[in-house]
Coordinates of C-alpha atoms in Angstrom, one line a residue:
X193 CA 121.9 114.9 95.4
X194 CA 120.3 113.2 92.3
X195 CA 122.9 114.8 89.7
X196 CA 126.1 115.8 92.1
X197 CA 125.9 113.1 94.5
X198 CA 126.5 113.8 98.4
X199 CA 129.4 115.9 98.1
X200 CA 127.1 118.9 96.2
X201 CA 124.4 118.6 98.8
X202 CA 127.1 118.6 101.8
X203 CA 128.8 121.9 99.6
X204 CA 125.2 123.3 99.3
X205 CA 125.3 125.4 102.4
X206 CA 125.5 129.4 103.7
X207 CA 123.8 132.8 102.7
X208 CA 124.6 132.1 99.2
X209 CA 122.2 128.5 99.0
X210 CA 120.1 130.1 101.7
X211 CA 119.3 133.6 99.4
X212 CA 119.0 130.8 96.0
X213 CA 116.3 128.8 98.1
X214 CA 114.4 132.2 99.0
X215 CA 114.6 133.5 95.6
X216 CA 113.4 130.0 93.6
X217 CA 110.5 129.8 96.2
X218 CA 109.1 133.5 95.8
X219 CA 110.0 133.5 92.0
X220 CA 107.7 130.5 91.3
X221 CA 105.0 132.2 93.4
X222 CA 105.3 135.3 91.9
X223 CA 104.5 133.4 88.6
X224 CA 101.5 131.8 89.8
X225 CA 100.2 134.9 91.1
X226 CA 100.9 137.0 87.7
X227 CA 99.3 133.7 85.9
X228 CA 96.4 132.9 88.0
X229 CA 95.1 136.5 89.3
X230 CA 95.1 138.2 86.3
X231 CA 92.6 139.3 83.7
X232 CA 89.3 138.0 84.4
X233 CA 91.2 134.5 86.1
X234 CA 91.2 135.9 89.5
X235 CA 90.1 133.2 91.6
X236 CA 91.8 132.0 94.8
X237 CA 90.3 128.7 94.6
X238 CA 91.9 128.2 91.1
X239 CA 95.1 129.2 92.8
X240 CA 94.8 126.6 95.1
X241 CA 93.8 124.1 92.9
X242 CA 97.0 124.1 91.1
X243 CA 99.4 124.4 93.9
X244 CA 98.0 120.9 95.0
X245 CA 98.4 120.3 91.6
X246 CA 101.8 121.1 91.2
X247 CA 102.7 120.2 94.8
X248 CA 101.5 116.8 94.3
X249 CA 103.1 116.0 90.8
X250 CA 106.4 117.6 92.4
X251 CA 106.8 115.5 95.3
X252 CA 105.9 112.4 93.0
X253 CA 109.2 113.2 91.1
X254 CA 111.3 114.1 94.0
X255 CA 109.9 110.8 95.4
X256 CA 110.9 108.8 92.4
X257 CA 114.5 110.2 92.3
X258 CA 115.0 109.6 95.7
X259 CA 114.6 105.6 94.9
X260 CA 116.9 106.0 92.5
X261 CA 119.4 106.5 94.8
X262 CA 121.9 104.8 97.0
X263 CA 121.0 103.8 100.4
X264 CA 123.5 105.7 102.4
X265 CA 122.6 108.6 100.3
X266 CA 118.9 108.3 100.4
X267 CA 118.6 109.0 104.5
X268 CA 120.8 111.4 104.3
X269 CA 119.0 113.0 102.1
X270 CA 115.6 111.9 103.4
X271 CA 116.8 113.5 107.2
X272 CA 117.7 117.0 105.3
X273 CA 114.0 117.1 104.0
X274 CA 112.4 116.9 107.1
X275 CA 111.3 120.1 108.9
X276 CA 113.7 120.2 112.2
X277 CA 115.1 123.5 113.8
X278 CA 118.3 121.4 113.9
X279 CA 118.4 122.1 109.7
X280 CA 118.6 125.8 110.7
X281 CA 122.4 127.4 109.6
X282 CA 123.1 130.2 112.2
X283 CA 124.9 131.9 109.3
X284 CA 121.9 132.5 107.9
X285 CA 119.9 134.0 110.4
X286 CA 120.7 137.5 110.1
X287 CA 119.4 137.7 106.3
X288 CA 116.2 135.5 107.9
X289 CA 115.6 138.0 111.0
X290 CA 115.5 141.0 108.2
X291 CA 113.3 139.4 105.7
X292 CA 111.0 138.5 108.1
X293 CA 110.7 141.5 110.2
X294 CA 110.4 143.5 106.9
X295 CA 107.6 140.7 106.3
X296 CA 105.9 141.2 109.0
X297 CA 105.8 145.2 109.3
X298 CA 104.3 145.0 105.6
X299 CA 102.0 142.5 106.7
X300 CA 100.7 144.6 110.0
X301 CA 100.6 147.6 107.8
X302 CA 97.9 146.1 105.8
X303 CA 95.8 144.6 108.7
X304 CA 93.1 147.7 107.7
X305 CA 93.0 146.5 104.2
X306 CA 92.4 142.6 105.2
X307 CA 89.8 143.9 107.5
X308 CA 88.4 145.2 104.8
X309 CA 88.6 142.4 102.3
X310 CA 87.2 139.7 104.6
X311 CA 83.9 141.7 103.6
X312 CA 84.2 140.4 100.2
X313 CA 85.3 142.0 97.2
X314 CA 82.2 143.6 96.0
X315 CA 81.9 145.8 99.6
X316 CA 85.5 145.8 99.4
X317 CA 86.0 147.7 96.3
X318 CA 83.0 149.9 97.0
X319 CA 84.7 151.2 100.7
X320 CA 87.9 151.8 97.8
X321 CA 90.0 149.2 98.3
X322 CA 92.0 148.0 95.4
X323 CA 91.1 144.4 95.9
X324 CA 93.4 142.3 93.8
X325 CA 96.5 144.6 94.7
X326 CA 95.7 143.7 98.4
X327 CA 95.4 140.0 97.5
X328 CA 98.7 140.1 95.2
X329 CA 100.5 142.2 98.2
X330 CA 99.4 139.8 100.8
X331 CA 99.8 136.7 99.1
X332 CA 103.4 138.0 98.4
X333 CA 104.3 138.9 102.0
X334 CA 102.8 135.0 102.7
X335 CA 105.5 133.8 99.7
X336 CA 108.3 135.8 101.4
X337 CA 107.7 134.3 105.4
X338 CA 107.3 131.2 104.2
X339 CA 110.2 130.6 101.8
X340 CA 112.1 132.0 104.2
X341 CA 110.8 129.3 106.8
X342 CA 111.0 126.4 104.6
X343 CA 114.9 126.9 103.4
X344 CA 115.9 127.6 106.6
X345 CA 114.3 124.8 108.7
X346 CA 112.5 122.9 106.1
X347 CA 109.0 121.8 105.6
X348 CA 106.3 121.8 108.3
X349 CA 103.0 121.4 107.1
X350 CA 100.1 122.7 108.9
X351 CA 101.9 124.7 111.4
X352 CA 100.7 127.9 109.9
X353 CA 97.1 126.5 109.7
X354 CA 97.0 125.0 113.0
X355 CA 98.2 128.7 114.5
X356 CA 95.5 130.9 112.3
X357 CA 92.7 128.6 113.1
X358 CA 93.0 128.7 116.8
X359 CA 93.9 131.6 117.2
X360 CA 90.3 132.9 115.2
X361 CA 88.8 130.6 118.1
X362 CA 91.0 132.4 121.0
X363 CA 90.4 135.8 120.2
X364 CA 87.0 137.2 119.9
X365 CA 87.8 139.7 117.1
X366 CA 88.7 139.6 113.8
X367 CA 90.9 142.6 113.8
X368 CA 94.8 141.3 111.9
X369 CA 96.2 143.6 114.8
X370 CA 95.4 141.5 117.8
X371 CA 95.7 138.1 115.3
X372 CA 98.9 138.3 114.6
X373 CA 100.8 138.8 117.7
X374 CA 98.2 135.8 118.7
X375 CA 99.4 133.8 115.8
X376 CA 103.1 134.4 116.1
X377 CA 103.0 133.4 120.1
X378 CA 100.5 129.9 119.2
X379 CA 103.2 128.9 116.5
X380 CA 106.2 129.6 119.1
X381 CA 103.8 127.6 121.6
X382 CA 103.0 124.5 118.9
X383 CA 106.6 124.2 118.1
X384 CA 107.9 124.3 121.1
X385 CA 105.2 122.2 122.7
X386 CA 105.3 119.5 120.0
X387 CA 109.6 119.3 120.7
X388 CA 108.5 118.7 124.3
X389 CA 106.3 116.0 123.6
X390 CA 109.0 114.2 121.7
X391 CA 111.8 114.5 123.8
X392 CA 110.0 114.5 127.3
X393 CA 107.1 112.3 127.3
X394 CA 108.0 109.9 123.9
X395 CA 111.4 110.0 124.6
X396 CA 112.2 110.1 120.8
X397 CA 114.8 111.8 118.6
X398 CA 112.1 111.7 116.1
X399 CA 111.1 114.7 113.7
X400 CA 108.9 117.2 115.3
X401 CA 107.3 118.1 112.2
X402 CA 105.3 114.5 112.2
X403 CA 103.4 115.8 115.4
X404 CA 102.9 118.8 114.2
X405 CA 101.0 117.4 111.1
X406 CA 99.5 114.5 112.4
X407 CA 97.9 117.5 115.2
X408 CA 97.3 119.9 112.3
X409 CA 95.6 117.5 110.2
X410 CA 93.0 116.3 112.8
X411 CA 92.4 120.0 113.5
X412 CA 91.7 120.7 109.6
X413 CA 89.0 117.7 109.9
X414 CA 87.4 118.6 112.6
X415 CA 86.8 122.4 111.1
X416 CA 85.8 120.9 107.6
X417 CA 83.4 118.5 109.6
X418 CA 81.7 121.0 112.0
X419 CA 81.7 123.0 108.8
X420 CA 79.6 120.6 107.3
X421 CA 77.5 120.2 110.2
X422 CA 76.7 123.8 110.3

């Protein structure tokens, strides 16, 4: 929008733009995993650290272009970056129910080796996991789902959060087999439960994705203070 104007965004649509989006996203990651877990760097915390890093100075530029442009242009623009299943293109879907299924058996075929790892890595290694190819294979698998999610309905912070951390206070186990399936049904349940709020009981067109984060953010409080606490 910034260089081509509204014509490029409005031409910046199908597999093709869907497939670019995926790639960029799981490219970049890909290089902060090579970068950051490598050698005697490997440190998840680091990681971290300069994703908010990055993700900060990022959307401080994307912020600052946006200004720069015209008004008409500038909500149309700003209504395209919000998450909404209303951004999704049905033409993409197919490629999206592949990638993520392929995801997600990858991801249920390791759930012996994350068992494993939430031990630490020192017990880890000694039970003969190969600790840092788990981490790198997971965190991939992570990159793939969630580029996936983000270029085909955009943005939602703190869904995923919200989803793991009460489903780790729902089920009394910390076996990945019964987690997932309890994640994937609490994230159908959150979204679809936070477009009922708006449309039912606010009566609003709004963005879904603002309940979601204003719900996910109070969540991540509350576990950081009763972290505290304990």
């Amino acid at each position: 929008m910034f260089f081509g104007g509204l014509p490029v965004l409005l031409a910046f649509s199908g597999n093709g733009a869907f497939l670019l989006q995926v790639g960029l996203m799981i490219g970049l990651s890909l290089v902060l995993y090579s970068r950051l877990l490598s050698g005697a760097r490997q440190n998840l915390q680091l990681l971290l650290l300069v994703g908010i890093v990055l993700g900060t100075a990022l959307r401080s530029l994307s912020t600052f272009m946006r200004r720069l442009l015209d008004p008409a242009e500038f909500d149309i623009l700003q209504a395209r970056l919000f998450g909404s299943v209303n951004n999704a293109d049905p033409e993409s879907f197919p490629i999206a129910i592949v990638l993520v299924v392929a995801a997600i058996g990858w991801l249920l075929s390791s759930s012996n080796c994350m068992n494993t790892m939430r031990l630490g890595p020192a017990i880890a290694i000694n039970l003969g996991i190969k600790y840092r190819y788990c981490v790198i294979k997971i965190l991939v698998i992570v990159a793939i789902l969630m580029s996936v999610s983000t270029a085909l309905l955009g943005p939602i912070t703190f869904l995923g959060f919200l989803a793991a951390s009460l489903s780790y206070q729902i089920v009394p186990t910390f076996d990945h087999r019964y987690q997932f399936p309890v994640v994937i049904l609490l994230s159908y349940c959150i979204l679809t439960g936070a477009y009922f709020m708006m449309y039912h009981v606010f009566n609003a067109q709004g963005v879904v994705s603002l309940i979601i984060e204003l719900v996910g953010g109070l969540t991540f409080l509350a576990l950081l203070m009763k972290r505290g606490k304990a």
